[in-house]
Short mmCIF file of C-alpha atoms and ligand atoms in Angstrom, two decimals:
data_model
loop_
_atom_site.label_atom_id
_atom_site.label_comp_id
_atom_site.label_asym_id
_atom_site.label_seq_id
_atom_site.Cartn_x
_atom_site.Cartn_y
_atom_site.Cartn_z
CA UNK S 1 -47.77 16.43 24.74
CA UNK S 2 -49.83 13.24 25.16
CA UNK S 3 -47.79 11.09 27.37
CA UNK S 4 -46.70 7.75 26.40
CA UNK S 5 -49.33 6.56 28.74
CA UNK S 6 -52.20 7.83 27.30
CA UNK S 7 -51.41 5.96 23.85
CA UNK S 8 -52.65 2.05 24.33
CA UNK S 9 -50.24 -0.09 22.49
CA UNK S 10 -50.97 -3.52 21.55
CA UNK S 11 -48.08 -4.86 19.62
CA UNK S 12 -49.12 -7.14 16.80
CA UNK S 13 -48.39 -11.37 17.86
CA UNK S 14 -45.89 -11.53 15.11
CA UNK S 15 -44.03 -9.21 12.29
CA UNK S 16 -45.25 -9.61 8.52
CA UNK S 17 -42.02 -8.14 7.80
CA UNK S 18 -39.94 -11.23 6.63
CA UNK S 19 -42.76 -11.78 3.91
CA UNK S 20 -41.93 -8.62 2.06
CA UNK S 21 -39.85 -8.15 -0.68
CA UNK S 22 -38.02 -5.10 -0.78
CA UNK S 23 -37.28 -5.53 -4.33
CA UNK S 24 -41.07 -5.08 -5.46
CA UNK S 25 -42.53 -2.26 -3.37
CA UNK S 26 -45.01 -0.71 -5.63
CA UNK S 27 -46.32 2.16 -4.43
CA UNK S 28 -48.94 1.99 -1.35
CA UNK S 29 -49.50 -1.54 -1.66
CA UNK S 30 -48.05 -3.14 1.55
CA UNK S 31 -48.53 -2.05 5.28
CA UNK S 32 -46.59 -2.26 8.00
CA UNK S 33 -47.56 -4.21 11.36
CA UNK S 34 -49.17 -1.87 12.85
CA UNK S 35 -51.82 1.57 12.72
CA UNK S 36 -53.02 4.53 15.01
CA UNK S 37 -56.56 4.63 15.55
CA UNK S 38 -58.43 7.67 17.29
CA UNK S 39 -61.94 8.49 18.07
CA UNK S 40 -63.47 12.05 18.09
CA UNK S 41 -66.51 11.73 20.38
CA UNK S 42 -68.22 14.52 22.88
CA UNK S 43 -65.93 16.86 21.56
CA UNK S 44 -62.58 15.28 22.60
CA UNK S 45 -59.88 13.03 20.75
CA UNK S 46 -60.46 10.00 23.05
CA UNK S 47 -59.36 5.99 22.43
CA UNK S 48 -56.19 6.65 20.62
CA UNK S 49 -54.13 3.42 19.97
CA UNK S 50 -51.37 1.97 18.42
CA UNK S 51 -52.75 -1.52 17.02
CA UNK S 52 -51.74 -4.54 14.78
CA UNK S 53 -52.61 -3.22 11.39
CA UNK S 54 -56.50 -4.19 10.67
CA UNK S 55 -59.78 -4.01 8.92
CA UNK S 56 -62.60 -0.93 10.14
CA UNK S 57 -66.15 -2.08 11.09
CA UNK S 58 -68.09 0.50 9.72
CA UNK S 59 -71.61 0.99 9.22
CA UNK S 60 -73.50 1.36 6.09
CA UNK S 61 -75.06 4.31 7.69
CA UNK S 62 -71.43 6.06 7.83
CA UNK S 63 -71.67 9.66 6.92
CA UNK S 64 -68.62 9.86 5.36
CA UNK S 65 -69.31 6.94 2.57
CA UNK S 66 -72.38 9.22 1.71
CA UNK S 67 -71.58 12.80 1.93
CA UNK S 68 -67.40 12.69 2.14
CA UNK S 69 -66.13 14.42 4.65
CA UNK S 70 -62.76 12.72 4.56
CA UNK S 71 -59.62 14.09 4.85
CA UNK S 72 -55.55 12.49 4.32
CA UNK S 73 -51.96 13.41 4.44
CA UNK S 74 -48.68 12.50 2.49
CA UNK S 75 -45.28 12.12 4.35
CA UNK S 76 -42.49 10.24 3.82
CA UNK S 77 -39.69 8.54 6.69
CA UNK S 78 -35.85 7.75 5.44
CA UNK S 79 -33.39 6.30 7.31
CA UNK S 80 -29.76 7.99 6.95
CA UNK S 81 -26.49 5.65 5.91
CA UNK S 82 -26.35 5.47 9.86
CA UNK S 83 -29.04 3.73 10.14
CA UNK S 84 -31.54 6.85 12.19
CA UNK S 85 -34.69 7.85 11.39
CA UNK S 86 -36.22 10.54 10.13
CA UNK S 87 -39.29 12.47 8.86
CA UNK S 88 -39.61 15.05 6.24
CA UNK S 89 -40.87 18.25 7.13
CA UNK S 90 -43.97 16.39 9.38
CA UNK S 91 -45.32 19.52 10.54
CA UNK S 92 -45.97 21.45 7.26
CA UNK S 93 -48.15 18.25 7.18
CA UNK S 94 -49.62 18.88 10.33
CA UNK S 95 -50.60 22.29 9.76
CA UNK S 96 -51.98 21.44 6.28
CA UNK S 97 -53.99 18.63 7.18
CA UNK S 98 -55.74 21.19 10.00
CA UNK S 99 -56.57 23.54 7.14
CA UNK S 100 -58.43 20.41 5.42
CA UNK S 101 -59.83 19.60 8.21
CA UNK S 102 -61.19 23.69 9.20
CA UNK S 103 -62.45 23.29 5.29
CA UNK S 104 -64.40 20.59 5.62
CA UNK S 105 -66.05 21.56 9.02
CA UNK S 106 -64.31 18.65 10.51
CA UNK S 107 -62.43 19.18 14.44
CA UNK S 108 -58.26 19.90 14.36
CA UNK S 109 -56.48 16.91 15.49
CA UNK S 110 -54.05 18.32 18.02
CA UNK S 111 -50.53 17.95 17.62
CA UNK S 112 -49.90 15.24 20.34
CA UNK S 113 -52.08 13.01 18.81
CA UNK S 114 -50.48 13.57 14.54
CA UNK S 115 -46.69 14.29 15.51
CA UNK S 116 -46.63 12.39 18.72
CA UNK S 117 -48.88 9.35 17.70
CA UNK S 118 -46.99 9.29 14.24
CA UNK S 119 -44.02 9.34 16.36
CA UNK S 120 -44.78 6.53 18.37
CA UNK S 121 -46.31 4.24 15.27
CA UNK S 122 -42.79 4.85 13.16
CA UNK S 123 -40.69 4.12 16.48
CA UNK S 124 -42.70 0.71 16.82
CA UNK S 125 -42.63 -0.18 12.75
CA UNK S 126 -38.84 1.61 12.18
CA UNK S 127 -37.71 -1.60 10.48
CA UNK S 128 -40.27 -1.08 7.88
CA UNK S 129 -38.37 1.91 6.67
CA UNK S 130 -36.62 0.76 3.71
CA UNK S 131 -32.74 1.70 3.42
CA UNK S 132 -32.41 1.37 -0.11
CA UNK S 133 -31.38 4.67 -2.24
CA UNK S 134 -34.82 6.45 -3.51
CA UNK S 135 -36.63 4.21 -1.23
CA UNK S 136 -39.12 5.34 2.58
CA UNK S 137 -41.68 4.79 4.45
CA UNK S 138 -44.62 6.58 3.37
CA UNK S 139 -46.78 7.58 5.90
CA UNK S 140 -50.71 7.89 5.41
CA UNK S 141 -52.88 10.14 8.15
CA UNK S 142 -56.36 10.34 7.43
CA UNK S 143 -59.47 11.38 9.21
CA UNK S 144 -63.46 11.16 7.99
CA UNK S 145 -66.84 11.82 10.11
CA UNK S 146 -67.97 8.75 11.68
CA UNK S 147 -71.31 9.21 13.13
CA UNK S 148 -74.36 6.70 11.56
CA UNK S 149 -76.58 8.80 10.31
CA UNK S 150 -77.78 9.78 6.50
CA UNK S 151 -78.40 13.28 7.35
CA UNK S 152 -76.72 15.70 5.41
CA UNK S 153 -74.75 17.72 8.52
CA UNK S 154 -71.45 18.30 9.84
CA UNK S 155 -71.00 14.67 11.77
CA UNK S 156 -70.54 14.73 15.88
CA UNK S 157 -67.94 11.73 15.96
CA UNK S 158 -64.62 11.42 13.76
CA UNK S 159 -62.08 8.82 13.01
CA UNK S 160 -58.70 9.36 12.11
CA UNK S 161 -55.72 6.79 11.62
CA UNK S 162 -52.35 6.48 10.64
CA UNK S 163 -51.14 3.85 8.23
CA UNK S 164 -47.54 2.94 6.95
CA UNK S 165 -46.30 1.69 3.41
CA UNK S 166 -42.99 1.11 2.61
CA UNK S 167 -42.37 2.04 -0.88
CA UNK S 168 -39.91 1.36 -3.44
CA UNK S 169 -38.18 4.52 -6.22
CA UNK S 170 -41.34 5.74 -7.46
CA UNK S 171 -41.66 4.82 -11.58
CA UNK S 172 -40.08 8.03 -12.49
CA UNK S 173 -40.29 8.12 -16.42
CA UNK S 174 -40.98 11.35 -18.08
CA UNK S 175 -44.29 12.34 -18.48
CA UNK S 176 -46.50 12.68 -21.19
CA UNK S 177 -49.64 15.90 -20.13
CA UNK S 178 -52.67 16.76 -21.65
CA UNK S 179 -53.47 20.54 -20.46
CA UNK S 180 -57.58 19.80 -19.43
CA UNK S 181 -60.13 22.39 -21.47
CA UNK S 182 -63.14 20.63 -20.32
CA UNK S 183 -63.08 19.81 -16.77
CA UNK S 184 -62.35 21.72 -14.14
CA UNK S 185 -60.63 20.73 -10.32
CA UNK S 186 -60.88 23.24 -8.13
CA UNK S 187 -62.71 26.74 -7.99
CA UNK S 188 -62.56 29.84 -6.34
CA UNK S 189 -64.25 29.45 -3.06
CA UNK S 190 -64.13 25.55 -3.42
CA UNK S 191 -61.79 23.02 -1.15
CA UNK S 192 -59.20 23.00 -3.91
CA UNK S 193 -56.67 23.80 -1.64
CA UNK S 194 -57.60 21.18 0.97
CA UNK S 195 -56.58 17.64 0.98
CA UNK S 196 -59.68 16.16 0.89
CA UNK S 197 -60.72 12.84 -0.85
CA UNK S 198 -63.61 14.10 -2.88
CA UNK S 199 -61.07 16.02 -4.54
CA UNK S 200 -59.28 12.83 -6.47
CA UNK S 201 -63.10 10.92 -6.60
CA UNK S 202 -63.58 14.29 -8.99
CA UNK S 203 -60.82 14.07 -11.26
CA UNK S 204 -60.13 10.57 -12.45
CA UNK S 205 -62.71 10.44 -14.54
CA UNK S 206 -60.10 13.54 -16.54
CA UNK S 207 -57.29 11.26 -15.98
CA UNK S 208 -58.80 8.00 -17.41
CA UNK S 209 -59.88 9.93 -20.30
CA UNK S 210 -56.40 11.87 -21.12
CA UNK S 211 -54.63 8.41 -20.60
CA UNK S 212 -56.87 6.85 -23.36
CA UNK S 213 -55.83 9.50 -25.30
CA UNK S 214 -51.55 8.32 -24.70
CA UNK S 215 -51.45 11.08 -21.80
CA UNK S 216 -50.33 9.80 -18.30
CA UNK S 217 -52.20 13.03 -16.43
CA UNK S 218 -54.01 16.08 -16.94
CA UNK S 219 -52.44 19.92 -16.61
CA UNK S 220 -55.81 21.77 -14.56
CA UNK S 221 -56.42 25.03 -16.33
CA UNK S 222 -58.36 27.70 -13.66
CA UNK S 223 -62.40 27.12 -13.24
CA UNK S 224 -63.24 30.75 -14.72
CA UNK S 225 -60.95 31.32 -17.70
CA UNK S 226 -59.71 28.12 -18.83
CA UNK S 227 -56.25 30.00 -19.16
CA UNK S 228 -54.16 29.95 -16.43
CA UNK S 229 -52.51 26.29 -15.45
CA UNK S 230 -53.17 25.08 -11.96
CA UNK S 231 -51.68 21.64 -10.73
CA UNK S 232 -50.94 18.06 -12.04
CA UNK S 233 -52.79 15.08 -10.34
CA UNK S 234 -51.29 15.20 -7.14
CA UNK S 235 -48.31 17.62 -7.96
CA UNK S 236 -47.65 20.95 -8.22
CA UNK S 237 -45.64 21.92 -11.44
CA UNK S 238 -42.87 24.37 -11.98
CA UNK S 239 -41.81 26.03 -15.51
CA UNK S 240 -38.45 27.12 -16.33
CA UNK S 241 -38.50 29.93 -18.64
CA UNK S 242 -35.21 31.83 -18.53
CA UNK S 243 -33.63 32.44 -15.37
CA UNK S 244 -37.15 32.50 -13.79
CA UNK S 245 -38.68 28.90 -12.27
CA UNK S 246 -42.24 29.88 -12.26
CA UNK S 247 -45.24 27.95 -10.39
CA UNK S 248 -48.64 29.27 -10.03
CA UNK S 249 -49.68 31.16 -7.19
CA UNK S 250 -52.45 30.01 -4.16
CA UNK S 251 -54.30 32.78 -3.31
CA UNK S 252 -57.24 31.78 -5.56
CA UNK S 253 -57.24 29.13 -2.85
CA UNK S 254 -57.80 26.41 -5.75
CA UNK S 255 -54.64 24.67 -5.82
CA UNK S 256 -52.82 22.44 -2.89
CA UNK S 257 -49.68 23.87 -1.38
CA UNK S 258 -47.18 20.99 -1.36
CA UNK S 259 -44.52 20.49 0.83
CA UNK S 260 -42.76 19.19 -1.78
CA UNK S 261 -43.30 22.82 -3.84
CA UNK S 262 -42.10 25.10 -1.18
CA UNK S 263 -38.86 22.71 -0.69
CA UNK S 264 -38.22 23.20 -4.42
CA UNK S 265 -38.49 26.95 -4.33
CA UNK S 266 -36.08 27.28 -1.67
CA UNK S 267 -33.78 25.10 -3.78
CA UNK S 268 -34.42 26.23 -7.21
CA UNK S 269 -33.55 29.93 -5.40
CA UNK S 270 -29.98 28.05 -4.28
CA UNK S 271 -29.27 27.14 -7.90
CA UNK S 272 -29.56 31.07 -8.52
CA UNK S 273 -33.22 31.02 -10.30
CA UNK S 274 -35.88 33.86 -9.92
CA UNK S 275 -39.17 32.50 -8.04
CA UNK S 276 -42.08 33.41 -9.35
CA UNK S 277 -45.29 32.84 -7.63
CA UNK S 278 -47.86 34.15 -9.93
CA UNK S 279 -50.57 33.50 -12.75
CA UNK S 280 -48.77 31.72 -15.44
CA UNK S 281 -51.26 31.24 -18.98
CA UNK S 282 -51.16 28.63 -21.41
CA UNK S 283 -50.29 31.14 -24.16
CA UNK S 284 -47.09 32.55 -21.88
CA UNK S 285 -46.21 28.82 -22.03
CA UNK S 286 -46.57 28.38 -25.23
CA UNK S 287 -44.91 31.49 -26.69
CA UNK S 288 -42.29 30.56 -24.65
CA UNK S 289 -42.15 27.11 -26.32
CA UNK S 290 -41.84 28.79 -29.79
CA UNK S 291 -38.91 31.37 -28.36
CA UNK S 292 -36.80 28.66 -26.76
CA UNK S 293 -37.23 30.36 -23.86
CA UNK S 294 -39.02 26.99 -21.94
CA UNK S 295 -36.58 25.32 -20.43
CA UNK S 296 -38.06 22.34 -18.28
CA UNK S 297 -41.01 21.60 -17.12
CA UNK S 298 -41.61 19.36 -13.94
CA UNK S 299 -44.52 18.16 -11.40
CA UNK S 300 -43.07 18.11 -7.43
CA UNK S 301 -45.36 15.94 -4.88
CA UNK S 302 -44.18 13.68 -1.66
CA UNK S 303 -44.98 10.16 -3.73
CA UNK S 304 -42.61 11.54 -6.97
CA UNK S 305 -40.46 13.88 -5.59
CA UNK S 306 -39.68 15.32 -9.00
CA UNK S 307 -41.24 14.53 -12.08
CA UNK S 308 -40.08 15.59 -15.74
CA UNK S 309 -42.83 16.66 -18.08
CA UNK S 310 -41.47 15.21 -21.67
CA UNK S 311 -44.61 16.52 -23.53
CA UNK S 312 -47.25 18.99 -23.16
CA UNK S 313 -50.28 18.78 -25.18
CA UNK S 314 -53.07 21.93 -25.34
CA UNK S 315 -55.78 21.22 -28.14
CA UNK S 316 -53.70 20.34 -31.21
CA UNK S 317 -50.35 22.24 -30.31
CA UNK S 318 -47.50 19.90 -29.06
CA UNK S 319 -44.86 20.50 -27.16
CA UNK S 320 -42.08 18.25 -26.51
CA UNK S 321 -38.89 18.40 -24.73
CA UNK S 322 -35.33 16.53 -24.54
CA UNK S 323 -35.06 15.38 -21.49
CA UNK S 324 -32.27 14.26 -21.54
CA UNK S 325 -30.26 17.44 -21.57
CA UNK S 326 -31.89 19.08 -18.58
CA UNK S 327 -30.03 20.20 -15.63
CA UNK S 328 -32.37 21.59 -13.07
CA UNK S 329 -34.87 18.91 -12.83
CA UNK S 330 -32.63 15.73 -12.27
CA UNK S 331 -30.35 18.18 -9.84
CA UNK S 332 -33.52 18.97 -7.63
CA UNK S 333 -34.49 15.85 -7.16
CA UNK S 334 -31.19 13.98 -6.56
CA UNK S 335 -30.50 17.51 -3.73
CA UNK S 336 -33.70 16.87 -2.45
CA UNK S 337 -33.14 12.87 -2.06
CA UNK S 338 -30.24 13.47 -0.59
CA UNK S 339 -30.96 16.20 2.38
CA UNK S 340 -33.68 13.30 2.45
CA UNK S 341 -31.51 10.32 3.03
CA UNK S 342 -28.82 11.93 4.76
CA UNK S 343 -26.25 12.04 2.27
CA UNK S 344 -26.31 16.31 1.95
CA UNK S 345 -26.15 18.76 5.13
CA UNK S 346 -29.80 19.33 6.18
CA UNK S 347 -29.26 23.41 6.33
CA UNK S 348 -32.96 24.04 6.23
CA UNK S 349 -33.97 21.65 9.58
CA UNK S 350 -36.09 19.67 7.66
CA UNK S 351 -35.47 16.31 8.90
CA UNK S 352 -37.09 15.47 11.77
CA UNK S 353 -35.22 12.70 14.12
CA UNK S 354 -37.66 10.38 15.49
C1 PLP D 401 -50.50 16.19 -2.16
C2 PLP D 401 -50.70 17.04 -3.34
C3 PLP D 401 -49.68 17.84 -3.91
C4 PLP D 401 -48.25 17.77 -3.46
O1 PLP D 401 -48.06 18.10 -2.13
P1 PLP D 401 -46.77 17.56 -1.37
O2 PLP D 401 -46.91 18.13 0.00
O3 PLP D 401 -45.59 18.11 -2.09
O4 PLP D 401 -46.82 16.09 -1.41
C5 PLP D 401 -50.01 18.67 -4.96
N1 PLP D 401 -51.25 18.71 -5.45
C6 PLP D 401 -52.26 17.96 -4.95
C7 PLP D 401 -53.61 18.08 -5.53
C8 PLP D 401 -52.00 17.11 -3.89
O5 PLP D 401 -52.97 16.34 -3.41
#
């Protein structure tokens, strides 16, 4: 572990805290007092600090603006009825943002510097965690290649930061999907499964076009077939049909395992559904539609917890669901807001005391 010591702090001259109003916390639009900065250079993490929260100087030479190696993480800090707090499941972060980072030929950050460091930053800022029901801290890590040169290569110096924003109940109406024929996320062989920013660059130009259309987000459909669903924006999605919750499986490598997704499972399996990891197609869905078989339908990601699906559009066939009479969905997410928020056992040691 990197001692105490070896993380400068320089606490910020006074808190912006008293200007914020926890009423209006839109999502990822305020930050707290303070950030971790961290400098990869001659092959070692070097400089780390905890600083008042601040604007980069970066050059116009920086390889990341021009070839994007960039990397971030999504994790969220409650505070139980008690008052303590907590992060969930911080390490499955850890290890995913390494994978990113192996992906995109970018160095690991060790775990002093993520856990510890974010550790540190939350301990210093722990009065921006909101204690409002449905409400946290969410916590940003990213890293991206640093070095000043326009030469397409694997950069020698790296950045990466932590940055805080407390955030209000996410706007959690139903959602309206349009199941994407025409472009494509994530291939076989591609960084679909990494966290990296070129990854969201690439598909709003999908999502502006389905939300012209009345859609809030786009269903991917696989790269080769067109057939099998992948992901939603920055969710994974689950289909009830039957007994069995179903989600599509990784080893394609083409769609982000969320944290958020393996929770559920683990879950759903508690409520006494099947789990089904596997290739799920759009006609499955759909003939399950017609049978009454397709139960619910829901998106699960760290920023929405749990998000109904209230209509699913592929081509010209719609499908639309009542809400309002579904079970599962609305149970998973209150269960998982409360392990979260300390209202429910945590049987699972996911909460992590900081
Ligand atoms: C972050 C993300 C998810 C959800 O992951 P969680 O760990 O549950 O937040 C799903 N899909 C994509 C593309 C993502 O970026």
């Amino acid at each position: 572990m990197i001692a105490a010591m070896d993380i400068l702090i320089t606490k910020a001259e006074r808190s912006k805290l008293k200007e914020l109003d926890l009423n209006d916390l839109p999502f990822g639009k305020y930050f707290s007092d303070h950030m971790l900065e961290a400098d990869f250079q001659n092959g070692k993490w070097q400089n780390i600090e905890i600083k008042p929260y601040q604007p980069l100087l970066l050059s116009p030479s920086l390889a990341a603006l021009h070839y994007g190696q960039a990397i971030f993480e999504g994790i969220k800090a409650y505070k139980d009825p008690k008052g303590n707090a907590y992060i969930f499941r911080p390490y499955d972060n850890f290890h995913r943002f390494n994978i990113s980072a192996e992906r995109m030929k970018m160095p690991s950050v060790p775990e002093d510097l993520f856990i510890e460091g974010m550790r540190q930053l939350i301990a210093l800022d722990k009065d921006w965690i909101p204690t409002k029901q449905d409400h946290s801290l969410y916590i940003r890590p990213f890293m991206f290649s640093s070095d000043e040169i326009i030469g397409v290569r694997p950069s020698d110096t790296y950045k990466f930061l932590i940055i805080l924003s407390p955030t209000g109940p996410y706007y959690g109406a139903p959602m309206r999907i349009y199941v994407e024929e025409k472009y494509v996320r994530a291939a076989p062989g591609g960084v679909g499964f990494a966290k990296a920013a070129g990854n969201y660059g690439g598909a709003m130009l999908a999502s502006a076009e389905a939300k012209k259309k009345g859609y809030d987000q786009v269903l991917w459909m696989d790269a080769i077939e067109h057939k099998y669903v992948q992901e939603i924006g920055t969710m994974n999605v689950f289909f009830i049909i039957g007994n069995s919750a179903i989600t599509p499986n990784l080893d394609q490598g083409t769609i982000l395992e969320g944290v958020t997704r393996s929770s559920s499972m683990v879950l759903l399996k508690e409520m006494g559904f099947k789990i089904e990891e596997r290739p799920l197609s759009i006609e499955e869905i759909m003939e399950a539609y017609k049978s009454g078989t397709l139960r619910e339908v829901f998106g699960t990601g760290t920023a929405a917890t749990i998000s109904m699906i209230r209509e699913l559009r592929y081509k010209d066939y719609v499908m639309k669901f009542e809400v309002e009479k579904w079970k599962t969905a609305p149970l998973l997410k209150e269960w998982l807001a409360d392990i979260r928020e300390g209202r429910r056992e945590d049987k699972y040691g996911w909460m992590w005391k900081i």
